[in-house]
Short mmCIF file of C-alpha atoms and ligand atoms in Angstrom, two decimals:
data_model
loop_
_atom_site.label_atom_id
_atom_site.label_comp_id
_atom_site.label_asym_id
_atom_site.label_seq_id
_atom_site.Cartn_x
_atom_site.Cartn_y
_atom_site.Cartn_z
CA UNK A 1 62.42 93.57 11.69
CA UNK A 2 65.63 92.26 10.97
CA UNK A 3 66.26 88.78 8.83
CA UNK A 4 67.52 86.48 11.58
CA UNK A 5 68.79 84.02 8.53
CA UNK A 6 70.86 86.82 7.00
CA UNK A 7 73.05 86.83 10.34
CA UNK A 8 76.60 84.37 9.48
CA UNK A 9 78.91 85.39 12.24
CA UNK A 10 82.65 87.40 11.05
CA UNK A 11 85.53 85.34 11.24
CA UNK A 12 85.25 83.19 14.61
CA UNK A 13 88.70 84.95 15.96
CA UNK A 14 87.84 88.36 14.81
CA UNK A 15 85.50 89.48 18.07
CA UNK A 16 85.87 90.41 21.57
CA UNK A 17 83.51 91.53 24.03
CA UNK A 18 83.52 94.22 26.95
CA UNK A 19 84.69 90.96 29.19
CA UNK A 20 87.05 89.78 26.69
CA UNK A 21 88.81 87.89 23.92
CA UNK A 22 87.28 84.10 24.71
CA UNK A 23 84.10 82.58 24.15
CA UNK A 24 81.96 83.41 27.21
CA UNK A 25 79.13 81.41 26.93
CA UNK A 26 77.98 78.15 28.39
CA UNK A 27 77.42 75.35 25.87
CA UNK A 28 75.04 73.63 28.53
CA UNK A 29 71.65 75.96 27.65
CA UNK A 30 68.69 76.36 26.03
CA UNK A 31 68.89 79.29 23.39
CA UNK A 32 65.85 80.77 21.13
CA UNK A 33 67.11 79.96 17.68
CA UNK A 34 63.84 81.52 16.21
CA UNK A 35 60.33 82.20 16.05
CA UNK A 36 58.05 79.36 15.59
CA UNK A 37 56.40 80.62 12.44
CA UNK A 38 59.73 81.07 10.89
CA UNK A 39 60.55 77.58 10.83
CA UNK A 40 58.63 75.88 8.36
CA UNK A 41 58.82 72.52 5.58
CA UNK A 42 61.41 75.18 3.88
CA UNK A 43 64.99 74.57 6.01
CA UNK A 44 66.52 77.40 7.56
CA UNK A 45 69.83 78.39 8.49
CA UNK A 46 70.88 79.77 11.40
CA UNK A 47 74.25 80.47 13.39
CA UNK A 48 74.02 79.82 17.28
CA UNK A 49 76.99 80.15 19.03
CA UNK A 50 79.17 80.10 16.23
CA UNK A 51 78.02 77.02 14.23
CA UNK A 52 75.94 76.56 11.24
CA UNK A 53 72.03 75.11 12.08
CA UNK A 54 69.69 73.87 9.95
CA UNK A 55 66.12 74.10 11.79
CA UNK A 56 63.07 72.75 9.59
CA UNK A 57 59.58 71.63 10.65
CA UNK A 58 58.45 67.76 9.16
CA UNK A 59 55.25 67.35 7.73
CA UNK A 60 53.75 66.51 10.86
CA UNK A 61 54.68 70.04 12.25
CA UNK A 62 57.60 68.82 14.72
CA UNK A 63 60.68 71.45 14.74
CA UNK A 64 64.51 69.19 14.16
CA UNK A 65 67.80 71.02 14.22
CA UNK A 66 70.50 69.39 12.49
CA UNK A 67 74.30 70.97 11.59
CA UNK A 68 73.96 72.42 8.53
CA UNK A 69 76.97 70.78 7.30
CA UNK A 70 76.41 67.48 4.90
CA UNK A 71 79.20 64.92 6.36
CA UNK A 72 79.44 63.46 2.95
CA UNK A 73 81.08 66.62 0.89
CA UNK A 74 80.07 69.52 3.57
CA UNK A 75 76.56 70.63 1.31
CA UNK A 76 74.67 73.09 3.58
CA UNK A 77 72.06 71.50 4.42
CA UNK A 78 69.04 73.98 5.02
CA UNK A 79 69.62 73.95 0.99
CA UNK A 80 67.83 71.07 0.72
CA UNK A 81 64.10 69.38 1.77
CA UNK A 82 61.95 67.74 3.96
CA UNK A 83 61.01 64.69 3.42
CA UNK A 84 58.53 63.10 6.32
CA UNK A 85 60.58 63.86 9.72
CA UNK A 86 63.93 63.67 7.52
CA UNK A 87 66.15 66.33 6.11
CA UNK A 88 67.33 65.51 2.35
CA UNK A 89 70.76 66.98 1.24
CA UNK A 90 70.76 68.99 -1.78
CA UNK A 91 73.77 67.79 -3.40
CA UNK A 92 74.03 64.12 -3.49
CA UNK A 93 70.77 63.05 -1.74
CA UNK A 94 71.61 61.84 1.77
CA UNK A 95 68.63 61.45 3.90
CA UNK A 96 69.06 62.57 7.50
CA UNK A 97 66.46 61.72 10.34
CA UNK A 98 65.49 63.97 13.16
CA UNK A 99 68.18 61.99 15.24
CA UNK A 100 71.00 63.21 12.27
CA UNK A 101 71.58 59.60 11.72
CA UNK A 102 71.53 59.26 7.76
CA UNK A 103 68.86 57.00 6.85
CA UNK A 104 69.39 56.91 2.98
CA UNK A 105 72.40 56.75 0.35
CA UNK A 106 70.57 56.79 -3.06
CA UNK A 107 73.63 55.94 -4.79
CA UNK A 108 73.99 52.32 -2.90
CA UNK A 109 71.68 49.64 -1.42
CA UNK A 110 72.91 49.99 1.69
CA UNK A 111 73.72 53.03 4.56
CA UNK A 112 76.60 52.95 6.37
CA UNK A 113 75.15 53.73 10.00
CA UNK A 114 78.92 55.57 10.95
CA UNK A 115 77.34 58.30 8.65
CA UNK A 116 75.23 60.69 10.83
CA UNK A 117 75.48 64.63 11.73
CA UNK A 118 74.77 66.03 15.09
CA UNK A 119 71.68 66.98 15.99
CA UNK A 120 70.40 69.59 18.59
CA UNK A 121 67.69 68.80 20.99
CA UNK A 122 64.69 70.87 19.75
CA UNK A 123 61.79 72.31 21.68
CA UNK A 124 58.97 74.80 20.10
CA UNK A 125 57.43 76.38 23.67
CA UNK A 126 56.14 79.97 24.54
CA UNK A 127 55.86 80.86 20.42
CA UNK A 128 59.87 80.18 20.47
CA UNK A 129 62.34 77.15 18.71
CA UNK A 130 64.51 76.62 21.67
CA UNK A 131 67.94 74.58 20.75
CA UNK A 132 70.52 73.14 23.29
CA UNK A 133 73.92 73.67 22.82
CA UNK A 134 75.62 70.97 25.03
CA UNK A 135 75.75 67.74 26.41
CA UNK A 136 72.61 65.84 24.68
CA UNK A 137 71.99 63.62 27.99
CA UNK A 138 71.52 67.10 29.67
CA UNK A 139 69.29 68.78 27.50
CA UNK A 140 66.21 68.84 30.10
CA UNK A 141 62.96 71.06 28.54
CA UNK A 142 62.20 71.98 32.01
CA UNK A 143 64.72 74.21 32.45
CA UNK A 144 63.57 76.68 29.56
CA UNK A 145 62.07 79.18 32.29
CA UNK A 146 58.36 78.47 32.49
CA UNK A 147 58.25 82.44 33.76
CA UNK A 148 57.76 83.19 30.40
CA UNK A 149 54.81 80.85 29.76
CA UNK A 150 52.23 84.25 29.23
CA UNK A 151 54.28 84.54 26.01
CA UNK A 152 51.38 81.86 24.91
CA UNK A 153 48.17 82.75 27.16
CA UNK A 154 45.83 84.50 25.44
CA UNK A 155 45.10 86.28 28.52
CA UNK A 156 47.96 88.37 27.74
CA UNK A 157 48.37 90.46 24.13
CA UNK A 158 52.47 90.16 22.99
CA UNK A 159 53.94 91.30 20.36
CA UNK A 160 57.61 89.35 19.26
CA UNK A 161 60.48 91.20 16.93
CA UNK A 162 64.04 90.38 16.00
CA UNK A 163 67.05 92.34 15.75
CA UNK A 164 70.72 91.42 14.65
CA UNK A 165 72.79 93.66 17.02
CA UNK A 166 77.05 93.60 16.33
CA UNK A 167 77.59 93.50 19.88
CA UNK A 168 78.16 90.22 22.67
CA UNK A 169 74.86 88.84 24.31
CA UNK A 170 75.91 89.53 27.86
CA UNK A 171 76.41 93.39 26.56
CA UNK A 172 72.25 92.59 26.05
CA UNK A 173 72.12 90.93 28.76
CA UNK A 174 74.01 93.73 30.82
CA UNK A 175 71.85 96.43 29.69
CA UNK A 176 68.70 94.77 30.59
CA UNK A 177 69.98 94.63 33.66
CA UNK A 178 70.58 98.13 34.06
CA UNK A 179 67.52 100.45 35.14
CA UNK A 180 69.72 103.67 35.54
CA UNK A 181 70.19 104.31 31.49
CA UNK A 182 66.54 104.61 31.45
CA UNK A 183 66.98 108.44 32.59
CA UNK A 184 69.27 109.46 29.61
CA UNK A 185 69.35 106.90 26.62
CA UNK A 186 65.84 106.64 27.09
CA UNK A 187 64.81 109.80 28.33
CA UNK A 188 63.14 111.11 25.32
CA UNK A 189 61.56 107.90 24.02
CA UNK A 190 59.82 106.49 27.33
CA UNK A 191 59.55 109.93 29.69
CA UNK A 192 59.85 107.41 32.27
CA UNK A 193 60.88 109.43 35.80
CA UNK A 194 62.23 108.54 39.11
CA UNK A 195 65.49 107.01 38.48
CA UNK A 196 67.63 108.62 40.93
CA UNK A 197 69.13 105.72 42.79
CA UNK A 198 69.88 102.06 42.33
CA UNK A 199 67.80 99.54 42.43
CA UNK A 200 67.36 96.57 45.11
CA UNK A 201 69.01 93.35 43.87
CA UNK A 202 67.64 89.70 44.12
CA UNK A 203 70.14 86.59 43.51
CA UNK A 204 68.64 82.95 43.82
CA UNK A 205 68.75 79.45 42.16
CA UNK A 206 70.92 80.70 39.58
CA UNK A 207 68.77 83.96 38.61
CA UNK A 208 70.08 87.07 39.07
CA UNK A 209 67.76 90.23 39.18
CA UNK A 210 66.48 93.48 40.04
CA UNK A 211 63.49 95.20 41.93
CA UNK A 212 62.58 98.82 41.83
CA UNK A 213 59.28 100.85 43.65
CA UNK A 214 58.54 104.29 42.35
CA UNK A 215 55.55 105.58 44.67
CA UNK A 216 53.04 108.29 43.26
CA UNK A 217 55.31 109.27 39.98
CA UNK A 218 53.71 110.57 36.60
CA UNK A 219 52.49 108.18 34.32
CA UNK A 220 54.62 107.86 31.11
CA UNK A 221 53.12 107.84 27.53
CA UNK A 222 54.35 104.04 27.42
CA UNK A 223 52.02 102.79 30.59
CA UNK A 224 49.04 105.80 30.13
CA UNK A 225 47.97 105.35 26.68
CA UNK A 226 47.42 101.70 26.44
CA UNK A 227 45.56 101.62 29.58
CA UNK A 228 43.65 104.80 28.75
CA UNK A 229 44.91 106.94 31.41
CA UNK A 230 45.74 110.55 31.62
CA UNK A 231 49.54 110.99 30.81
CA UNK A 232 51.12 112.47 33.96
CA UNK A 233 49.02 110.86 36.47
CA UNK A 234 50.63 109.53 39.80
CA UNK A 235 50.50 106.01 40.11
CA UNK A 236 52.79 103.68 42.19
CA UNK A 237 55.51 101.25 39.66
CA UNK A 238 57.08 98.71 40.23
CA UNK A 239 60.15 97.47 37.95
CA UNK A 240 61.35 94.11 38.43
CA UNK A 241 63.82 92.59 35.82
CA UNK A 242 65.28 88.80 36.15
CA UNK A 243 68.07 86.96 34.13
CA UNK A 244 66.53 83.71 34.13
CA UNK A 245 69.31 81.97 32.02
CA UNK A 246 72.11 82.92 29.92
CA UNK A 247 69.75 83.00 26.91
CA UNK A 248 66.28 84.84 29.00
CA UNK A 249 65.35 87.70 31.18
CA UNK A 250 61.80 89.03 32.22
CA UNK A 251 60.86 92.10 33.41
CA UNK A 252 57.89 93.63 34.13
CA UNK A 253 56.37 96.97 34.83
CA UNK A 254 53.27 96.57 37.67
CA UNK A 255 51.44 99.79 37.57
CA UNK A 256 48.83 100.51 40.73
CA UNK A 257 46.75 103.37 39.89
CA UNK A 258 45.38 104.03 43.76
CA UNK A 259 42.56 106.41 42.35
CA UNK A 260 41.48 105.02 38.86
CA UNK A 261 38.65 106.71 37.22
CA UNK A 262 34.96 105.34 36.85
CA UNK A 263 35.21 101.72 35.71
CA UNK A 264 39.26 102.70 34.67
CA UNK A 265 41.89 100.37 35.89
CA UNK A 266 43.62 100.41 39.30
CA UNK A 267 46.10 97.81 38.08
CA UNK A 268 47.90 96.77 35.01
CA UNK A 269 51.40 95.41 33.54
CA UNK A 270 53.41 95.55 30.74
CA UNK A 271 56.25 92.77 30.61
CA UNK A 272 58.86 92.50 28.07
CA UNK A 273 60.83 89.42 27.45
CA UNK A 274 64.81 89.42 26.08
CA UNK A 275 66.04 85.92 24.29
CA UNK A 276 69.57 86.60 23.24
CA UNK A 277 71.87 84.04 21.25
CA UNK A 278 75.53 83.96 20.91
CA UNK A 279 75.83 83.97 16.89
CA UNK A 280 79.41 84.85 17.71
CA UNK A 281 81.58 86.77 20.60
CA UNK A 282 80.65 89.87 18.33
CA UNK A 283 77.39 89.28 17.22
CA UNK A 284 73.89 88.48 18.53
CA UNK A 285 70.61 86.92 17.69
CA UNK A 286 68.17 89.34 19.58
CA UNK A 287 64.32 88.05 19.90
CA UNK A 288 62.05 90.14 21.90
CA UNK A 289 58.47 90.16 23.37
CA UNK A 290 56.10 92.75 24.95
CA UNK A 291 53.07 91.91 26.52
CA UNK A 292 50.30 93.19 28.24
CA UNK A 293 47.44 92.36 29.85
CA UNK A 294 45.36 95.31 29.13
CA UNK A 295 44.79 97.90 26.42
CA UNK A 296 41.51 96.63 24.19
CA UNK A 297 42.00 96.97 21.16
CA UNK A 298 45.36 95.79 21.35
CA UNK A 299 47.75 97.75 18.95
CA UNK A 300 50.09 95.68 17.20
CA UNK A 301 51.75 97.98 15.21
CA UNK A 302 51.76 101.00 18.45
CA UNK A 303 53.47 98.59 20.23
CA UNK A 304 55.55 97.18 18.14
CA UNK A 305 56.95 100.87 16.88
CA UNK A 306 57.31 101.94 20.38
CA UNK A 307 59.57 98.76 20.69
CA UNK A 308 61.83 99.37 17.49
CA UNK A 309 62.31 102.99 19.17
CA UNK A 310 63.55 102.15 22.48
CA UNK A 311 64.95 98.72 21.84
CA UNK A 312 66.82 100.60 18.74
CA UNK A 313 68.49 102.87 21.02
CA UNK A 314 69.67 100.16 23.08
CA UNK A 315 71.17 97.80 20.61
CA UNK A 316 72.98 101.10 18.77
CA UNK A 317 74.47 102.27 22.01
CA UNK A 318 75.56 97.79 22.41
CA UNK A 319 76.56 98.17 18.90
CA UNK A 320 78.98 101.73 19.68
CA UNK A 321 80.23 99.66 23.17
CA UNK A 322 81.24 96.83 20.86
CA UNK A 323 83.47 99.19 18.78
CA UNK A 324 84.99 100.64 21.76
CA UNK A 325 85.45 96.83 23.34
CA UNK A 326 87.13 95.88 19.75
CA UNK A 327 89.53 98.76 19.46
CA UNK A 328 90.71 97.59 23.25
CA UNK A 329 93.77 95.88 22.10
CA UNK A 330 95.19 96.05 25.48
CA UNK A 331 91.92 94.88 26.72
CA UNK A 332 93.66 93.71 30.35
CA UNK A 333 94.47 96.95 31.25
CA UNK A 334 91.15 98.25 30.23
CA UNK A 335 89.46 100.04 33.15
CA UNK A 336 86.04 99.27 33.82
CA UNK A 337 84.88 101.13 37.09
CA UNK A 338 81.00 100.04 38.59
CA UNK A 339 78.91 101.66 40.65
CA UNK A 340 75.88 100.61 43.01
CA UNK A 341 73.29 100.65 39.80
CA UNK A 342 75.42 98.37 37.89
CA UNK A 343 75.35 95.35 40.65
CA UNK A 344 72.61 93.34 39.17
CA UNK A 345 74.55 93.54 35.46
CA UNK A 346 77.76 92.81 37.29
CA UNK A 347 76.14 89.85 39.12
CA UNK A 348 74.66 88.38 35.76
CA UNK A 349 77.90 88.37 34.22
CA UNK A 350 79.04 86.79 37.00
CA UNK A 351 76.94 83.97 36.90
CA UNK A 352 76.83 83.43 33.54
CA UNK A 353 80.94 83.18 33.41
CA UNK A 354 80.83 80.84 36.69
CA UNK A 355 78.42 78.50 34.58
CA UNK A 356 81.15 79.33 31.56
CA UNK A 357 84.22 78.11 33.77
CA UNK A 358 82.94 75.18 35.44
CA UNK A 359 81.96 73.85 32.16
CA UNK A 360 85.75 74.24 31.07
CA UNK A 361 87.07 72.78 34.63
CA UNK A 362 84.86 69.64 33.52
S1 LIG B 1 77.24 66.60 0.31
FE1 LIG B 1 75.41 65.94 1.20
S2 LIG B 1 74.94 64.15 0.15
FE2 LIG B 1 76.82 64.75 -0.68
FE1 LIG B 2 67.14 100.21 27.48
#
């Protein structure tokens, strides 16, 4: 797993992604800045959406995210400690509550209360730190997507991973979105058959997503060994994938077995969760989960390795788009021709750059 800490963004100016030169997310979101159990008394830094934030837990476990930059002579402040609820700079002392408002000058009786440094509404839920980006009076916890609440029931074994990709989130975003790649960039990892045509696509309250039946096809390796099936048996599949905000998707595989063996099972699921963070237009914070609620004893590290494998292959082929997207110096005349497979990606994007221009109109 990658270090999500180790990931400072290239020069601001220096990226572009397959939809262009500007900035194309929307300030007004909730994004996974990192995994619960990463944030701890010791301050962390990370970069979301191109600025520097400090995320620490207080001594009564609550998770604060502050700008890592000291306003007094610009100290980073993950560099320094936790003191109670507050965040203590490491150069000349200044105490910083929850709310950034400094609370403490050590060199003088007195704090002026102009001195504060923003802070970023802070929510742990579902094993993730979300942050929000925008407007503070906005910053409602209800709209992280409660779909993903089986990320924390027991009922379900997950697994959770990180991976730094060089590429845009929406090229993620895009490509978990697309079903048809399965066939070839996949084709050796997963064995997964029957993608000959395009999936149905769903649009609704500002989700976009995707919904695909495969009656009676083999079983893969990836759905028959944790359920202890027989590899190649038919089974009817259903894929159905949802962007549930700029920073989420879902998807899940529903597997009925019509004719399970003695005591085997006739249903099961695998779903696989994909929180992706702007750390720059180039660059990405990439958190992922896999879950399923069968396969006793659960296999961690099975799981987890079959994850590296195919998520690997995704982010490098992100990672080679990203080069191509960068070397587009003429990147309006760029062709980009879609077909029918590519209209849930295309609608994503869509959505997310609608949510991206009527923040700028405001
Ligand atoms: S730079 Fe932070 S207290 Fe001086
Ligand atoms: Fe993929």
């Amino acid at each position: 797993m990658d270090d999500a800490s180790a990931t400072a963004p290239e020069p601001v100016r220096d990226g572009i992604s397959t939809t262009g030169p500007e900035r194309n997310w929307p300030n007004n979101s909730w994004w996974v800045a990192a995994h619960g159990s990463e944030v701890t008394d010791k301050p962390i830094l990370r970069w979301i959406l191109e600025m520097p934030v400090a995320l620490y837990r207080s001594e009564a476990g609550v998770v604060s995210a502050l700008h890592n930059r000291c306003p007094h002579r610009w100290a980073p402040l993950h560099l320094g400690h936790v003191e109670g609820a507050d965040l203590v700079c490491p150069y000349h002392g200044f105490q910083f509550a929850p709310s950034g408002q400094c609370v403490r000058v050590p060199s003088q009786a007195t704090t002026p209360p102009a001195i504060r440094v923003r802070a970023f509404p802070a929510v742990e839920r579902y094993g993730f730190v979300w942050i929000w980006t925008g407007e503070v009076e906005k910053a409602d916890p209800n709209l992280i997507p409660a779909d993903l609440a089986y990320l924390s029931d027991p009922a379900w074994h997950t697994v959770w991973g990180y991976k730094s990709v060089n590429g845009n989130y929406m090229q993620i975003k895009e490509n978990v979105l697309d079903l048809t790649h399965f066939a070839f960039l996949h084709k050796n990892s997963l064995q997964v058959s029957g993608w000959d045509r395009a999936p149905e696509v769903e649009m609704g309250d500002g989700r976009v997503g995707y919904v695909q039946v495969h009656d009676m096809e083999p079983l893969a390796p990836v759905y028959a060994v944790p359920a202890g099936k027989p590899i190649g048996k038919l089974a009817n599949r259903t894929t159905r994938g949802t962007q549930l905000s700029p920073g989420a998707h879902h998807a899940e595989v529903a597997i009925h077995e019509p004719a399970p063996e003695d005591g085997g099972l006739a249903h099961f699921s695998l779903r696989m969760v994909h929180l992706t963070t702007p750390v720059s237009i180039a660059r990405s914070h990439y958190y992922w989960a896999m879950a399923r609620d069968h396969g006793e004893p659960f296999d961690v590290e099975a799981t987890r390795g079959m994850a590296d494998i195919v998520f690997g292959e995704d982010i490098a082929m992100v990672e080679a788009t990203q080069q191509m997207a960068r070397c587009a110096i003429d990147h309006d005349q760029a062709v980009e021709f879609s077909v029918s497979a590519d209209q849930a990606a295309i609608q994503g994007r869509r959505l997310v750059q609608a949510m991206v221009n009527a923040e700028r109109a405001g």
